[in-house]
PDB file of C-alpha atoms in Angstrom:
ATOM      1  CA  MET V   1     -33.347  51.026 -33.180  1.00 49.00           C
ATOM      2  CA  THR V   2     -30.025  49.819 -31.785  1.00 72.00           C
ATOM      3  CA  ASP V   3     -29.714  46.972 -29.330  1.00 93.00           C
ATOM      4  CA  ARG V   4     -29.612  49.577 -26.532  1.00 96.00           C
ATOM      5  CA  VAL V   5     -33.377  50.131 -26.739  1.00 98.00           C
ATOM      6  CA  THR V   6     -36.296  47.896 -27.652  1.00 98.00           C
ATOM      7  CA  LEU V   7     -39.452  49.280 -29.254  1.00 98.00           C
ATOM      8  CA  GLU V   8     -42.682  47.378 -29.829  1.00 97.00           C
ATOM      9  CA  ILE V   9     -45.872  48.995 -31.147  1.00 97.00           C
ATOM     10  CA  ALA V  10     -49.144  47.080 -30.916  1.00 97.00           C
ATOM     11  CA  ASP V  11     -52.753  48.286 -30.809  1.00 95.00           C
ATOM     12  CA  GLY V  12     -51.640  51.896 -30.536  1.00 96.00           C
ATOM     13  CA  ILE V  13     -49.339  51.245 -27.538  1.00 98.00           C
ATOM     14  CA  ALA V  14     -45.578  51.772 -27.883  1.00 98.00           C
ATOM     15  CA  THR V  15     -43.526  49.825 -25.351  1.00 98.00           C
ATOM     16  CA  VAL V  16     -39.998  51.189 -24.976  1.00 98.00           C
ATOM     17  CA  GLY V  17     -37.401  49.218 -23.053  1.00 98.00           C
ATOM     18  CA  LEU V  18     -33.980  50.367 -21.882  1.00 98.00           C
ATOM     19  CA  ASN V  19     -31.912  47.375 -22.905  1.00 98.00           C
ATOM     20  CA  ARG V  20     -28.635  46.970 -21.038  1.00 97.00           C
ATOM     21  CA  PRO V  21     -29.965  44.449 -18.528  1.00 97.00           C
ATOM     22  CA  GLU V  22     -26.529  43.132 -17.596  1.00 96.00           C
ATOM     23  CA  LYS V  23     -25.611  46.700 -16.499  1.00 96.00           C
ATOM     24  CA  HIS V  24     -28.959  47.447 -14.841  1.00 97.00           C
ATOM     25  CA  ASN V  25     -29.515  49.739 -17.858  1.00 98.00           C
ATOM     26  CA  ALA V  26     -26.693  52.089 -16.846  1.00 97.00           C
ATOM     27  CA  LEU V  27     -26.611  55.094 -19.159  1.00 95.00           C
ATOM     28  CA  ASP V  28     -23.852  55.381 -21.731  1.00 93.00           C
ATOM     29  CA  ILE V  29     -23.945  57.696 -24.752  1.00 91.00           C
ATOM     30  CA  PRO V  30     -25.286  55.016 -27.169  1.00 93.00           C
ATOM     31  CA  LEU V  31     -28.204  54.277 -24.815  1.00 96.00           C
ATOM     32  CA  ILE V  32     -28.975  57.966 -24.303  1.00 95.00           C
ATOM     33  CA  GLN V  33     -28.887  58.598 -28.056  1.00 94.00           C
ATOM     34  CA  ALA V  34     -31.040  55.547 -28.740  1.00 97.00           C
ATOM     35  CA  LEU V  35     -33.693  56.776 -26.288  1.00 97.00           C
ATOM     36  CA  VAL V  36     -33.818  60.212 -27.931  1.00 96.00           C
ATOM     37  CA  ASP V  37     -34.044  58.612 -31.379  1.00 97.00           C
ATOM     38  CA  THR V  38     -36.817  56.290 -30.200  1.00 98.00           C
ATOM     39  CA  ALA V  39     -38.859  59.236 -28.939  1.00 98.00           C
ATOM     40  CA  LYS V  40     -38.460  60.875 -32.364  1.00 97.00           C
ATOM     41  CA  THR V  41     -39.703  57.700 -34.055  1.00 97.00           C
ATOM     42  CA  ILE V  42     -42.775  57.629 -31.822  1.00 98.00           C
ATOM     43  CA  LYS V  43     -43.432  61.338 -32.337  1.00 96.00           C
ATOM     44  CA  ALA V  44     -43.631  60.790 -36.095  1.00 95.00           C
ATOM     45  CA  ASP V  45     -46.170  57.951 -35.779  1.00 95.00           C
ATOM     46  CA  ARG V  46     -49.693  59.254 -35.146  1.00 93.00           C
ATOM     47  CA  SER V  47     -51.015  55.720 -34.759  1.00 93.00           C
ATOM     48  CA  VAL V  48     -49.353  55.637 -31.324  1.00 97.00           C
ATOM     49  CA  LYS V  49     -51.774  56.624 -28.572  1.00 97.00           C
ATOM     50  CA  ALA V  50     -49.712  55.933 -25.436  1.00 98.00           C
ATOM     51  CA  VAL V  51     -46.219  54.860 -24.414  1.00 98.00           C
ATOM     52  CA  VAL V  52     -44.983  52.499 -21.715  1.00 98.00           C
ATOM     53  CA  LEU V  53     -41.377  53.272 -20.732  1.00 98.00           C
ATOM     54  CA  GLN V  54     -39.645  50.468 -18.844  1.00 98.00           C
ATOM     55  CA  GLY V  55     -36.305  48.874 -18.110  1.00 98.00           C
ATOM     56  CA  ASN V  56     -35.483  45.388 -19.362  1.00 98.00           C
ATOM     57  CA  GLY V  57     -33.854  43.102 -16.806  1.00 98.00           C
ATOM     58  CA  PRO V  58     -33.537  43.610 -13.038  1.00 98.00           C
ATOM     59  CA  SER V  59     -33.799  47.430 -12.916  1.00 98.00           C
ATOM     60  CA  PHE V  60     -35.365  50.422 -14.589  1.00 98.00           C
ATOM     61  CA  CYS V  61     -32.037  52.282 -14.773  1.00 98.00           C
ATOM     62  CA  SER V  62     -29.108  52.470 -12.362  1.00 97.00           C
ATOM     63  CA  GLY V  63     -28.031  55.896 -13.600  1.00 96.00           C
ATOM     64  CA  LEU V  64     -24.908  57.044 -15.396  1.00 91.00           C
ATOM     65  CA  ASP V  65     -22.386  54.405 -16.447  1.00 92.00           C
ATOM     66  CA  VAL V  66     -19.612  56.187 -14.557  1.00 84.00           C
ATOM     67  CA  ALA V  67     -16.804  53.937 -15.795  1.00 83.00           C
ATOM     68  CA  SER V  68     -17.822  54.548 -19.402  1.00 79.00           C
ATOM     69  CA  ALA V  69     -18.282  58.299 -18.914  1.00 74.00           C
ATOM     70  CA  PHE V  70     -14.930  58.909 -17.247  1.00 71.00           C
ATOM     71  CA  SER V  71     -12.905  56.607 -19.464  1.00 72.00           C
ATOM     72  CA  SER V  72     -12.808  59.320 -22.140  1.00 70.00           C
ATOM     73  CA  LEU V  73     -13.726  62.684 -20.637  1.00 66.00           C
ATOM     74  CA  PRO V  74     -13.163  64.858 -23.763  1.00 69.00           C
ATOM     75  CA  LYS V  75     -15.473  62.612 -25.799  1.00 72.00           C
ATOM     76  CA  PHE V  76     -18.030  62.620 -22.996  1.00 71.00           C
ATOM     77  CA  PHE V  77     -17.908  66.380 -22.436  1.00 71.00           C
ATOM     78  CA  LYS V  78     -18.602  67.237 -26.079  1.00 74.00           C
ATOM     79  CA  HIS V  79     -22.171  66.056 -25.552  1.00 73.00           C
ATOM     80  CA  PHE V  80     -22.744  68.879 -23.057  1.00 70.00           C
ATOM     81  CA  ALA V  81     -22.464  71.479 -25.793  1.00 67.00           C
ATOM     82  CA  THR V  82     -25.399  73.254 -27.401  1.00 63.00           C
ATOM     83  CA  PHE V  83     -25.110  74.827 -30.838  1.00 56.00           C
ATOM     84  CA  GLY V  84     -26.983  77.615 -32.616  1.00 56.00           C
ATOM     85  CA  VAL V  85     -30.634  77.829 -31.578  1.00 60.00           C
ATOM     86  CA  LYS V  86     -30.452  74.559 -29.659  1.00 66.00           C
ATOM     87  CA  LYS V  87     -31.268  75.305 -26.031  1.00 79.00           C
ATOM     88  CA  ARG V  88     -30.365  71.998 -24.431  1.00 86.00           C
ATOM     89  CA  ASN V  89     -27.969  69.109 -24.824  1.00 90.00           C
ATOM     90  CA  ILE V  90     -28.572  65.392 -25.313  1.00 91.00           C
ATOM     91  CA  PHE V  91     -28.509  64.717 -21.558  1.00 92.00           C
ATOM     92  CA  GLN V  92     -31.443  67.086 -21.128  1.00 93.00           C
ATOM     93  CA  ASP V  93     -33.189  65.816 -24.264  1.00 94.00           C
ATOM     94  CA  VAL V  94     -33.313  62.250 -22.962  1.00 96.00           C
ATOM     95  CA  SER V  95     -35.744  63.228 -20.208  1.00 96.00           C
ATOM     96  CA  LEU V  96     -37.690  66.045 -21.867  1.00 95.00           C
ATOM     97  CA  CYS V  97     -38.254  64.138 -25.128  1.00 96.00           C
ATOM     98  CA  TRP V  98     -40.894  61.985 -23.367  1.00 97.00           C
ATOM     99  CA  ARG V  99     -42.629  64.966 -21.871  1.00 95.00           C
ATOM    100  CA  GLU V 100     -42.878  66.586 -25.293  1.00 94.00           C
ATOM    101  CA  LEU V 101     -44.562  63.666 -27.028  1.00 97.00           C
ATOM    102  CA  GLN V 102     -48.199  64.285 -27.939  1.00 97.00           C
ATOM    103  CA  VAL V 103     -49.182  61.062 -26.179  1.00 98.00           C
ATOM    104  CA  PRO V 104     -49.003  60.108 -22.495  1.00 98.00           C
ATOM    105  CA  VAL V 105     -45.891  58.278 -21.321  1.00 98.00           C
ATOM    106  CA  ILE V 106     -46.229  55.879 -18.397  1.00 98.00           C
ATOM    107  CA  GLY V 107     -43.044  54.858 -16.609  1.00 98.00           C
ATOM    108  CA  ALA V 108     -42.871  51.379 -15.075  1.00 98.00           C
ATOM    109  CA  ILE V 109     -40.210  51.387 -12.329  1.00 98.00           C
ATOM    110  CA  HIS V 110     -38.674  48.361 -10.668  1.00 98.00           C
ATOM    111  CA  GLY V 111     -35.304  47.578  -9.130  1.00 98.00           C
ATOM    112  CA  ASN V 112     -32.916  50.541  -9.154  1.00 98.00           C
ATOM    113  CA  CYS V 113     -33.894  53.967 -10.477  1.00 98.00           C
ATOM    114  CA  PHE V 114     -30.939  56.208  -9.733  1.00 98.00           C
ATOM    115  CA  GLY V 115     -29.555  59.535 -10.927  1.00 96.00           C
ATOM    116  CA  GLY V 116     -30.090  59.949 -14.648  1.00 96.00           C
ATOM    117  CA  GLY V 117     -32.455  56.987 -14.597  1.00 98.00           C
ATOM    118  CA  LEU V 118     -34.713  58.793 -12.143  1.00 98.00           C
ATOM    119  CA  GLN V 119     -34.608  61.936 -14.269  1.00 97.00           C
ATOM    120  CA  ILE V 120     -35.683  59.926 -17.329  1.00 98.00           C
ATOM    121  CA  ALA V 121     -38.540  58.465 -15.280  1.00 98.00           C
ATOM    122  CA  LEU V 122     -39.525  61.993 -14.227  1.00 98.00           C
ATOM    123  CA  GLY V 123     -39.943  62.796 -17.924  1.00 97.00           C
ATOM    124  CA  ALA V 124     -42.847  60.347 -18.014  1.00 98.00           C
ATOM    125  CA  ASP V 125     -46.323  61.725 -17.339  1.00 98.00           C
ATOM    126  CA  ILE V 126     -47.195  58.998 -14.837  1.00 98.00           C
ATOM    127  CA  ARG V 127     -44.888  56.680 -12.868  1.00 98.00           C
ATOM    128  CA  ILE V 128     -45.846  53.301 -11.436  1.00 98.00           C
ATOM    129  CA  ALA V 129     -43.302  51.627  -9.135  1.00 98.00           C
ATOM    130  CA  THR V 130     -42.959  48.540  -6.996  1.00 98.00           C
ATOM    131  CA  PRO V 131     -42.993  49.226  -3.233  1.00 98.00           C
ATOM    132  CA  GLU V 132     -39.506  47.732  -2.932  1.00 98.00           C
ATOM    133  CA  SER V 133     -37.934  49.603  -5.852  1.00 98.00           C
ATOM    134  CA  LYS V 134     -35.070  51.965  -4.982  1.00 98.00           C
ATOM    135  CA  LEU V 135     -34.947  55.577  -6.171  1.00 98.00           C
ATOM    136  CA  SER V 136     -32.333  58.265  -5.668  1.00 98.00           C
ATOM    137  CA  VAL V 137     -31.225  61.655  -6.955  1.00 97.00           C
ATOM    138  CA  MET V 138     -27.747  60.157  -6.730  1.00 95.00           C
ATOM    139  CA  GLU V 139     -25.485  62.639  -8.550  1.00 94.00           C
ATOM    140  CA  VAL V 140     -24.004  64.062  -5.345  1.00 93.00           C
ATOM    141  CA  LYS V 141     -22.389  60.659  -4.690  1.00 92.00           C
ATOM    142  CA  TRP V 142     -20.122  61.345  -7.676  1.00 88.00           C
ATOM    143  CA  GLY V 143     -19.571  65.009  -6.837  1.00 89.00           C
ATOM    144  CA  LEU V 144     -22.129  66.110  -9.436  1.00 88.00           C
ATOM    145  CA  ILE V 145     -25.536  67.777  -9.621  1.00 92.00           C
ATOM    146  CA  PRO V 146     -28.690  66.668 -11.480  1.00 93.00           C
ATOM    147  CA  ASP V 147     -28.196  67.864 -15.072  1.00 91.00           C
ATOM    148  CA  MET V 148     -30.695  65.851 -17.118  1.00 92.00           C
ATOM    149  CA  SER V 149     -33.570  68.327 -16.650  1.00 92.00           C
ATOM    150  CA  GLY V 150     -34.340  66.857 -13.221  1.00 91.00           C
ATOM    151  CA  THR V 151     -34.797  70.211 -11.531  1.00 90.00           C
ATOM    152  CA  VAL V 152     -37.262  71.326 -14.217  1.00 92.00           C
ATOM    153  CA  LEU V 153     -39.302  68.192 -13.574  1.00 94.00           C
ATOM    154  CA  LEU V 154     -38.954  67.919  -9.781  1.00 95.00           C
ATOM    155  CA  ARG V 155     -40.361  71.392  -9.175  1.00 93.00           C
ATOM    156  CA  GLU V 156     -43.791  70.274 -10.371  1.00 92.00           C
ATOM    157  CA  LEU V 157     -43.882  67.321  -7.985  1.00 95.00           C
ATOM    158  CA  MET V 158     -42.710  68.486  -4.566  1.00 95.00           C
ATOM    159  CA  PRO V 159     -41.766  71.426  -2.340  1.00 95.00           C
ATOM    160  CA  ILE V 160     -38.253  72.790  -2.759  1.00 96.00           C
ATOM    161  CA  ASP V 161     -37.155  71.610   0.704  1.00 97.00           C
ATOM    162  CA  VAL V 162     -37.967  67.990  -0.182  1.00 97.00           C
ATOM    163  CA  ALA V 163     -36.117  68.321  -3.494  1.00 97.00           C
ATOM    164  CA  LYS V 164     -33.128  69.734  -1.609  1.00 97.00           C
ATOM    165  CA  ASP V 165     -33.203  66.871   0.881  1.00 97.00           C
ATOM    166  CA  LEU V 166     -33.074  64.312  -1.942  1.00 97.00           C
ATOM    167  CA  THR V 167     -30.542  66.211  -4.062  1.00 97.00           C
ATOM    168  CA  LEU V 168     -28.070  67.207  -1.351  1.00 97.00           C
ATOM    169  CA  THR V 169     -28.005  63.833   0.429  1.00 97.00           C
ATOM    170  CA  GLY V 170     -28.426  61.466  -2.526  1.00 96.00           C
ATOM    171  CA  ARG V 171     -30.249  59.147  -0.165  1.00 97.00           C
ATOM    172  CA  VAL V 172     -32.017  56.088  -1.538  1.00 98.00           C
ATOM    173  CA  VAL V 173     -35.748  55.832  -0.914  1.00 98.00           C
ATOM    174  CA  SER V 174     -38.079  52.892  -1.414  1.00 98.00           C
ATOM    175  CA  GLY V 175     -40.952  52.947  -3.846  1.00 98.00           C
ATOM    176  CA  THR V 176     -43.265  53.354  -0.878  1.00 98.00           C
ATOM    177  CA  GLU V 177     -41.471  56.461   0.390  1.00 98.00           C
ATOM    178  CA  ALA V 178     -41.168  57.761  -3.184  1.00 98.00           C
ATOM    179  CA  LYS V 179     -44.964  57.587  -3.450  1.00 98.00           C
ATOM    180  CA  ASP V 180     -45.308  59.586  -0.223  1.00 98.00           C
ATOM    181  CA  LEU V 181     -42.830  62.193  -1.508  1.00 97.00           C
ATOM    182  CA  GLY V 182     -44.512  62.540  -4.908  1.00 96.00           C
ATOM    183  CA  LEU V 183     -41.719  60.986  -6.974  1.00 97.00           C
ATOM    184  CA  VAL V 184     -44.052  58.235  -8.200  1.00 98.00           C
ATOM    185  CA  THR V 185     -47.753  58.283  -8.940  1.00 98.00           C
ATOM    186  CA  ARG V 186     -48.828  54.889  -7.663  1.00 98.00           C
ATOM    187  CA  LEU V 187     -47.485  51.566  -6.415  1.00 98.00           C
ATOM    188  CA  SER V 188     -47.919  48.133  -7.957  1.00 98.00           C
ATOM    189  CA  ALA V 189     -46.562  44.625  -7.543  1.00 98.00           C
ATOM    190  CA  ASP V 190     -46.345  44.498 -11.353  1.00 98.00           C
ATOM    191  CA  PRO V 191     -45.688  48.002 -12.723  1.00 98.00           C
ATOM    192  CA  LYS V 192     -45.250  46.847 -16.325  1.00 98.00           C
ATOM    193  CA  ALA V 193     -48.631  45.111 -16.413  1.00 98.00           C
ATOM    194  CA  ASP V 194     -50.374  48.025 -14.706  1.00 98.00           C
ATOM    195  CA  ALA V 195     -48.651  50.552 -16.972  1.00 98.00           C
ATOM    196  CA  LEU V 196     -49.852  48.626 -20.022  1.00 98.00           C
ATOM    197  CA  ALA V 197     -53.393  48.433 -18.636  1.00 98.00           C
ATOM    198  CA  LEU V 198     -53.416  52.178 -18.002  1.00 98.00           C
ATOM    199  CA  ALA V 199     -52.023  52.837 -21.496  1.00 98.00           C
ATOM    200  CA  GLN V 200     -54.816  50.725 -22.982  1.00 98.00           C
ATOM    201  CA  GLU V 201     -57.419  52.627 -20.960  1.00 98.00           C
ATOM    202  CA  ILE V 202     -56.095  55.981 -22.189  1.00 98.00           C
ATOM    203  CA  ALA V 203     -55.747  54.710 -25.770  1.00 97.00           C
ATOM    204  CA  ALA V 204     -59.498  54.087 -25.825  1.00 96.00           C
ATOM    205  CA  LYS V 205     -60.154  57.833 -25.462  1.00 97.00           C
ATOM    206  CA  SER V 206     -60.082  60.507 -28.157  1.00 97.00           C
ATOM    207  CA  PRO V 207     -56.410  60.891 -29.150  1.00 97.00           C
ATOM    208  CA  ASP V 208     -56.986  64.591 -29.800  1.00 97.00           C
ATOM    209  CA  ALA V 209     -58.443  65.188 -26.341  1.00 97.00           C
ATOM    210  CA  VAL V 210     -55.641  63.186 -24.710  1.00 98.00           C
ATOM    211  CA  ALA V 211     -52.923  65.093 -26.605  1.00 97.00           C
ATOM    212  CA  ALA V 212     -54.498  68.467 -25.906  1.00 97.00           C
ATOM    213  CA  GLY V 213     -55.066  67.580 -22.251  1.00 97.00           C
ATOM    214  CA  LYS V 214     -51.416  66.640 -21.783  1.00 97.00           C
ATOM    215  CA  GLN V 215     -50.183  69.820 -23.442  1.00 96.00           C
ATOM    216  CA  LEU V 216     -52.674  71.950 -21.484  1.00 96.00           C
ATOM    217  CA  LEU V 217     -51.442  70.654 -18.130  1.00 96.00           C
ATOM    218  CA  ASN V 218     -47.769  70.798 -19.072  1.00 95.00           C
ATOM    219  CA  ALA V 219     -48.020  74.394 -20.245  1.00 94.00           C
ATOM    220  CA  ASN V 220     -50.346  75.677 -17.526  1.00 94.00           C
ATOM    221  CA  TRP V 221     -48.979  74.089 -14.367  1.00 92.00           C
ATOM    222  CA  LEU V 222     -46.566  76.896 -13.500  1.00 89.00           C
ATOM    223  CA  CYS V 223     -47.752  79.764 -15.700  1.00 89.00           C
ATOM    224  CA  SER V 224     -49.942  82.751 -14.810  1.00 92.00           C
ATOM    225  CA  GLU V 225     -53.694  82.409 -14.413  1.00 91.00           C
ATOM    226  CA  ASN V 226     -54.378  84.537 -17.480  1.00 93.00           C
ATOM    227  CA  GLN V 227     -52.037  82.451 -19.639  1.00 92.00           C
ATOM    228  CA  ALA V 228     -53.640  79.249 -18.355  1.00 90.00           C
ATOM    229  CA  LEU V 229     -57.176  80.403 -19.103  1.00 92.00           C
ATOM    230  CA  LYS V 230     -56.162  81.610 -22.564  1.00 94.00           C
ATOM    231  CA  LEU V 231     -54.713  78.212 -23.473  1.00 92.00           C
ATOM    232  CA  GLU V 232     -57.811  76.447 -22.082  1.00 93.00           C
ATOM    233  CA  ARG V 233     -60.014  78.479 -24.413  1.00 94.00           C
ATOM    234  CA  LYS V 234     -57.749  77.935 -27.418  1.00 93.00           C
ATOM    235  CA  LEU V 235     -57.506  74.166 -27.014  1.00 94.00           C
ATOM    236  CA  GLN V 236     -61.181  73.685 -26.199  1.00 94.00           C
ATOM    237  CA  LEU V 237     -62.170  75.455 -29.424  1.00 93.00           C
ATOM    238  CA  LEU V 238     -59.922  73.028 -31.296  1.00 94.00           C
ATOM    239  CA  MET V 239     -61.641  70.124 -29.523  1.00 95.00           C
ATOM    240  CA  PHE V 240     -65.089  71.299 -30.628  1.00 91.00           C
ATOM    241  CA  ARG V 241     -63.815  71.435 -34.224  1.00 88.00           C
ATOM    242  CA  SER V 242     -62.280  67.944 -34.180  1.00 93.00           C
ATOM    243  CA  LYS V 243     -63.841  64.889 -35.778  1.00 96.00           C
ATOM    244  CA  ASN V 244     -62.901  62.786 -32.757  1.00 96.00           C
ATOM    245  CA  GLN V 245     -64.943  65.016 -30.441  1.00 96.00           C
ATOM    246  CA  ARG V 246     -68.039  64.372 -32.556  1.00 95.00           C
ATOM    247  CA  ILE V 247     -67.257  60.653 -32.521  1.00 96.00           C
ATOM    248  CA  ALA V 248     -67.002  60.756 -28.714  1.00 95.00           C
ATOM    249  CA  VAL V 249     -70.389  62.464 -28.390  1.00 95.00           C
ATOM    250  CA  LYS V 250     -72.094  60.081 -30.805  1.00 96.00           C
ATOM    251  CA  ALA V 251     -70.670  57.015 -29.046  1.00 95.00           C
ATOM    252  CA  GLY V 252     -71.496  58.385 -25.611  1.00 95.00           C
ATOM    253  CA  LEU V 253     -75.116  59.074 -26.490  1.00 95.00           C
ATOM    254  CA  ALA V 254     -75.443  55.637 -28.075  1.00 96.00           C
ATOM    255  CA  LYS V 255     -73.681  54.037 -25.087  1.00 95.00           C
ATOM    256  CA  GLN V 256     -71.309  52.280 -27.487  1.00 95.00           C
ATOM    257  CA  PRO V 257     -67.482  52.113 -27.579  1.00 94.00           C
ATOM    258  CA  ALA V 258     -66.042  54.888 -29.719  1.00 96.00           C
ATOM    259  CA  GLN V 259     -63.984  54.105 -32.801  1.00 95.00           C
ATOM    260  CA  PHE V 260     -61.668  57.074 -32.955  1.00 96.00           C
ATOM    261  CA  ARG V 261     -59.631  58.278 -35.924  1.00 94.00           C
ATOM    262  CA  PRO V 262     -55.902  58.986 -35.638  1.00 92.00           C
ATOM    263  CA  ARG V 263     -55.032  62.291 -33.978  1.00 93.00           C
ATOM    264  CA  GLU V 264     -55.759  65.125 -36.393  1.00 91.00           C
ATOM    265  CA  ARG V 265     -52.923  67.462 -35.423  1.00 90.00           C
ATOM    266  CA  ASP V 266     -50.252  68.357 -32.910  1.00 92.00           C
ATOM    267  CA  TYR V 267     -51.265  70.595 -30.026  1.00 92.00           C
TER     268      TYR V 267
END
């Protein structure tokens, strides 16, 4: 890891921190690259059962570091390119890489969560925010549009008219309003502590069932009914064949905590 991102793994929980606190974790290319690299590190470690994604310092992420981005436009623009079979660029990877992990990612939001920072948070499976945190789809302020996979992620959370309201005005909403709009999952006075507690609760479950459950919902949310039912059947058969499913049954019948093995496979 670089100094742009912190990563701590303990008891199966990976805690990832955006680490430009003096800049409210504003996104420059080194920070974006470090986040993508960190997700790859976690993906390769099957001992990890859940991830807490947070911002170090006073904010989760204040969005794009505009001064850095526009100080060298040719260098900045080269990162928009895709090559060969690659279907997305690094700006889109930095949000979708969390969604594609086999473990749940819980975002802990405080302070500012603007623009690209909000889109990264949307890549988490669950978002916990303080009531007074500030969130915005802010790109329109700079004459831009959301381009870090935000529209792919917003469409699962809210009606299109609400997404248009937020995108076309760039207005800032509180954590409380964000909860009402569906941008965040729940509110907390201490999102980092509650995110860790939730990660620990999930980590106590079968890692195979958790991974398969995440992939099932991600794949099925907007697909056809037939496709959804087909994937349900496929993944449930894999659950019945897994060692961790038998461990769960044995522990449940004995009314004892289960001691699960590492996840057997990717789903």
